[in-house]
Amino acid sequence: MKALSVVAICTAFALAACGTGNQIRVGSDGRPLPQVYTISGSQENKIPFRLLDSVNALRAAKGAQPLQYNAQLNAAAATHSRDMSVQNRPWHFGSDGSSPLDRVNRVGYAGRLVGENISETFETELETLSAWMIKPDTREIIMDPAARELGFSWFQEPNGKIWWTMVTGA
């Protein structure tokens, strides 16, 4: 009897260990609810390259040239991501009234602005890219054959909300 109890307890522990611990919550529409994506220090250096690789794979599938990161466009994107958080709204104008063109000029970008994509979300950079690809106007900025350079940055608030900004230039 003692051996049977030990087997039962071991079986219970084994079954409990099978659970992932990350139960997916589902909304009333049956779709998974968003989960907070916390950007850790180890992820900060990987995120830009995952996004760039994904953008370039999408562009290659359509025959468009790959994009390269541009430090000035990255700076313009970082400034706007933080500013959107301060304003608590996703939009293309800075708290000082600046436009995307104003921001790329301020950082000394010598090229031509192609476009800017923004997002306010709790999702990853790849989920955000996927959402941008669904909408024709934001997809056009990513896939524009004239684009040659990319700036990408984010600002994450303590509550987990992320403000993403992508700027493309030629």
mmCIF file of C-alpha atoms in Angstrom:
data_model
loop_
_atom_site.group_PDB
_atom_site.id
_atom_site.type_symbol
_atom_site.label_atom_id
_atom_site.label_comp_id
_atom_site.label_asym_id
_atom_site.label_seq_id
_atom_site.Cartn_x
_atom_site.Cartn_y
_atom_site.Cartn_z
ATOM 1 C CA MET A 1 0.000 0.000 0.000
ATOM 2 C CA LYS A 2 2.887 2.328 0.846
ATOM 3 C CA ALA A 3 4.446 1.726 -2.610
ATOM 4 C CA LEU A 4 1.111 2.510 -4.271
ATOM 5 C CA SER A 5 0.911 5.824 -2.386
ATOM 6 C CA VAL A 6 4.446 6.735 -3.459
ATOM 7 C CA VAL A 7 3.577 5.949 -7.096
ATOM 8 C CA ALA A 8 0.406 8.035 -6.870
ATOM 9 C CA ILE A 9 2.280 11.003 -5.380
ATOM 10 C CA CYS A 10 5.045 10.741 -8.000
ATOM 11 C CA THR A 11 2.435 10.588 -10.750
ATOM 12 C CA ALA A 12 0.710 13.682 -9.371
ATOM 13 C CA PHE A 13 3.992 15.605 -9.290
ATOM 14 C CA ALA A 14 4.847 14.474 -12.815
ATOM 15 C CA LEU A 15 1.470 15.621 -14.139
ATOM 16 C CA ALA A 16 1.771 18.934 -12.305
ATOM 17 C CA ALA A 17 5.165 19.497 -13.909
ATOM 18 C CA CYS A 18 3.633 19.076 -17.371
ATOM 19 C CA GLY A 19 1.738 22.367 -17.070
ATOM 20 C CA THR A 20 3.407 25.368 -18.645
ATOM 21 C CA GLY A 21 2.472 27.782 -15.896
ATOM 22 C CA ASN A 22 1.665 30.329 -18.609
ATOM 23 C CA GLN A 23 -2.015 29.823 -19.124
ATOM 24 C CA ILE A 24 -3.324 31.685 -22.151
ATOM 25 C CA ARG A 25 -6.212 33.905 -21.186
ATOM 26 C CA VAL A 26 -8.981 34.161 -23.747
ATOM 27 C CA GLY A 27 -11.274 37.133 -24.261
ATOM 28 C CA SER A 28 -15.035 37.035 -24.839
ATOM 29 C CA ASP A 29 -14.365 36.853 -28.589
ATOM 30 C CA GLY A 30 -12.362 33.632 -28.151
ATOM 31 C CA ARG A 31 -9.086 35.292 -29.109
ATOM 32 C CA PRO A 32 -6.084 35.266 -26.772
ATOM 33 C CA LEU A 33 -5.768 38.358 -24.624
ATOM 34 C CA PRO A 34 -2.523 40.302 -25.020
ATOM 35 C CA GLN A 35 0.197 39.537 -22.531
ATOM 36 C CA VAL A 36 2.686 42.087 -21.291
ATOM 37 C CA TYR A 37 5.974 41.761 -23.146
ATOM 38 C CA THR A 38 8.672 42.937 -20.790
ATOM 39 C CA ILE A 39 11.861 43.917 -22.557
ATOM 40 C CA SER A 40 14.784 42.665 -20.517
ATOM 41 C CA GLY A 41 18.327 43.966 -20.740
ATOM 42 C CA SER A 42 19.418 40.877 -22.645
ATOM 43 C CA GLN A 43 16.665 41.426 -25.219
ATOM 44 C CA GLU A 44 17.448 45.085 -25.908
ATOM 45 C CA ASN A 45 20.330 44.300 -28.260
ATOM 46 C CA LYS A 46 18.459 41.499 -30.053
ATOM 47 C CA ILE A 47 15.198 43.305 -30.797
ATOM 48 C CA PRO A 48 16.525 45.696 -33.469
ATOM 49 C CA PHE A 49 18.186 42.879 -35.407
ATOM 50 C CA ARG A 50 15.150 40.572 -35.222
ATOM 51 C CA LEU A 51 13.047 43.401 -36.607
ATOM 52 C CA LEU A 52 15.554 44.315 -39.333
ATOM 53 C CA ASP A 53 15.918 40.670 -40.393
ATOM 54 C CA SER A 54 12.138 40.310 -40.538
ATOM 55 C CA VAL A 55 11.650 43.533 -42.502
ATOM 56 C CA ASN A 56 14.346 42.524 -44.971
ATOM 57 C CA ALA A 57 12.851 39.047 -45.393
ATOM 58 C CA LEU A 58 9.478 40.638 -46.214
ATOM 59 C CA ARG A 59 11.114 43.059 -48.646
ATOM 60 C CA ALA A 60 13.155 40.288 -50.305
ATOM 61 C CA ALA A 61 9.971 38.307 -50.918
ATOM 62 C CA LYS A 62 8.695 41.287 -52.947
ATOM 63 C CA GLY A 63 12.002 41.944 -54.711
ATOM 64 C CA ALA A 64 12.805 45.121 -52.747
ATOM 65 C CA GLN A 65 16.324 45.969 -51.612
ATOM 66 C CA PRO A 66 17.203 45.313 -47.962
ATOM 67 C CA LEU A 67 17.277 48.172 -45.496
ATOM 68 C CA GLN A 68 20.225 49.113 -43.299
ATOM 69 C CA TYR A 69 20.103 50.723 -39.904
ATOM 70 C CA ASN A 70 20.908 54.412 -39.752
ATOM 71 C CA ALA A 71 21.982 55.864 -36.397
ATOM 72 C CA GLN A 72 20.311 59.211 -37.066
ATOM 73 C CA LEU A 73 16.989 57.586 -37.952
ATOM 74 C CA ASN A 74 17.313 55.419 -34.814
ATOM 75 C CA ALA A 75 17.783 58.608 -32.763
ATOM 76 C CA ALA A 76 14.703 60.213 -34.325
ATOM 77 C CA ALA A 77 12.680 57.050 -33.606
ATOM 78 C CA ALA A 78 13.882 56.892 -29.989
ATOM 79 C CA THR A 79 12.999 60.533 -29.375
ATOM 80 C CA HIS A 80 9.506 60.065 -30.754
ATOM 81 C CA SER A 81 8.832 56.821 -28.849
ATOM 82 C CA ARG A 82 9.600 58.527 -25.544
ATOM 83 C CA ASP A 83 7.616 61.623 -26.539
ATOM 84 C CA MET A 84 4.529 59.585 -27.414
ATOM 85 C CA SER A 85 4.705 58.076 -23.923
ATOM 86 C CA VAL A 86 4.871 61.548 -22.384
ATOM 87 C CA GLN A 87 1.837 62.598 -24.459
ATOM 88 C CA ASN A 88 0.122 59.246 -23.761
ATOM 89 C CA ARG A 89 -1.102 58.967 -27.325
ATOM 90 C CA PRO A 90 0.187 57.349 -30.481
ATOM 91 C CA TRP A 91 0.394 59.951 -33.174
ATOM 92 C CA HIS A 92 2.920 61.353 -35.591
ATOM 93 C CA PHE A 93 3.327 64.782 -34.004
ATOM 94 C CA GLY A 94 5.692 65.566 -31.161
ATOM 95 C CA SER A 95 4.662 67.402 -28.016
ATOM 96 C CA ASP A 96 6.370 70.459 -29.532
ATOM 97 C CA GLY A 97 4.343 70.144 -32.750
ATOM 98 C CA SER A 98 7.203 68.479 -34.656
ATOM 99 C CA SER A 99 6.479 66.225 -37.613
ATOM 100 C CA PRO A 100 8.469 63.138 -38.646
ATOM 101 C CA LEU A 101 10.282 65.354 -41.173
ATOM 102 C CA ASP A 102 11.207 67.835 -38.439
ATOM 103 C CA ARG A 103 12.598 65.031 -36.267
ATOM 104 C CA VAL A 104 14.803 63.504 -38.978
ATOM 105 C CA ASN A 105 16.083 66.987 -39.868
ATOM 106 C CA ARG A 106 16.896 67.694 -36.197
ATOM 107 C CA VAL A 107 19.129 64.611 -35.962
ATOM 108 C CA GLY A 108 20.967 65.663 -39.137
ATOM 109 C CA TYR A 109 19.671 62.973 -41.469
ATOM 110 C CA ALA A 110 20.890 63.895 -44.950
ATOM 111 C CA GLY A 111 18.552 61.553 -46.812
ATOM 112 C CA ARG A 112 14.869 61.834 -47.642
ATOM 113 C CA LEU A 113 12.194 60.722 -45.188
ATOM 114 C CA VAL A 114 10.087 57.915 -46.680
ATOM 115 C CA GLY A 115 7.716 57.350 -43.777
ATOM 116 C CA GLU A 116 7.076 56.636 -40.128
ATOM 117 C CA ASN A 117 5.140 53.828 -38.426
ATOM 118 C CA ILE A 118 4.123 54.057 -34.779
ATOM 119 C CA SER A 119 2.389 51.805 -32.303
ATOM 120 C CA GLU A 120 1.203 51.739 -28.703
ATOM 121 C CA THR A 121 0.983 48.153 -27.501
ATOM 122 C CA PHE A 122 1.980 45.478 -25.004
ATOM 123 C CA GLU A 123 3.118 43.189 -27.855
ATOM 124 C CA THR A 124 6.515 42.220 -29.209
ATOM 125 C CA GLU A 125 8.288 43.964 -32.054
ATOM 126 C CA LEU A 126 7.403 41.095 -34.412
ATOM 127 C CA GLU A 127 3.725 41.177 -33.449
ATOM 128 C CA THR A 128 3.829 44.934 -34.026
ATOM 129 C CA LEU A 129 5.493 44.438 -37.423
ATOM 130 C CA SER A 130 2.785 41.915 -38.291
ATOM 131 C CA ALA A 131 0.086 44.456 -37.376
ATOM 132 C CA TRP A 132 1.814 47.079 -39.528
ATOM 133 C CA MET A 133 1.912 44.647 -42.454
ATOM 134 C CA ILE A 134 -1.844 44.069 -42.264
ATOM 135 C CA LYS A 135 -2.711 47.732 -42.852
ATOM 136 C CA PRO A 136 -2.025 49.020 -46.384
ATOM 137 C CA ASP A 137 -0.716 52.451 -45.338
ATOM 138 C CA THR A 138 1.817 51.142 -42.800
ATOM 139 C CA ARG A 139 2.772 48.194 -45.019
ATOM 140 C CA GLU A 140 3.534 50.656 -47.833
ATOM 141 C CA ILE A 141 6.103 52.437 -45.640
ATOM 142 C CA ILE A 142 7.870 49.142 -44.871
ATOM 143 C CA MET A 143 7.784 47.879 -48.447
ATOM 144 C CA ASP A 144 8.462 51.151 -50.297
ATOM 145 C CA PRO A 145 11.101 50.293 -52.927
ATOM 146 C CA ALA A 146 12.654 53.753 -52.529
ATOM 147 C CA ALA A 147 13.549 53.107 -48.873
ATOM 148 C CA ARG A 148 17.183 52.236 -48.157
ATOM 149 C CA GLU A 149 17.570 52.953 -44.453
ATOM 150 C CA LEU A 150 15.685 52.224 -41.274
ATOM 151 C CA GLY A 151 15.460 53.701 -37.830
ATOM 152 C CA PHE A 152 13.719 51.730 -35.113
ATOM 153 C CA SER A 153 13.303 52.266 -31.399
ATOM 154 C CA TRP A 154 10.909 51.942 -28.500
ATOM 155 C CA PHE A 155 10.134 53.185 -25.038
ATOM 156 C CA GLN A 156 8.650 50.843 -22.437
ATOM 157 C CA GLU A 157 6.733 52.273 -19.498
ATOM 158 C CA PRO A 158 6.881 50.643 -16.050
ATOM 159 C CA ASN A 159 3.368 49.204 -16.616
ATOM 160 C CA GLY A 160 4.691 47.337 -19.688
ATOM 161 C CA LYS A 161 3.163 49.512 -22.403
ATOM 162 C CA ILE A 162 5.551 49.885 -25.326
ATOM 163 C CA TRP A 163 5.706 52.783 -27.746
ATOM 164 C CA TRP A 164 7.302 51.594 -31.014
ATOM 165 C CA THR A 165 8.571 53.895 -33.776
ATOM 166 C CA MET A 166 9.961 52.901 -37.177
ATOM 167 C CA VAL A 167 11.305 55.520 -39.581
ATOM 168 C CA THR A 168 12.388 54.771 -43.146
ATOM 169 C CA GLY A 169 14.534 56.935 -45.351
ATOM 170 C CA ALA A 170 16.149 57.046 -48.768
#
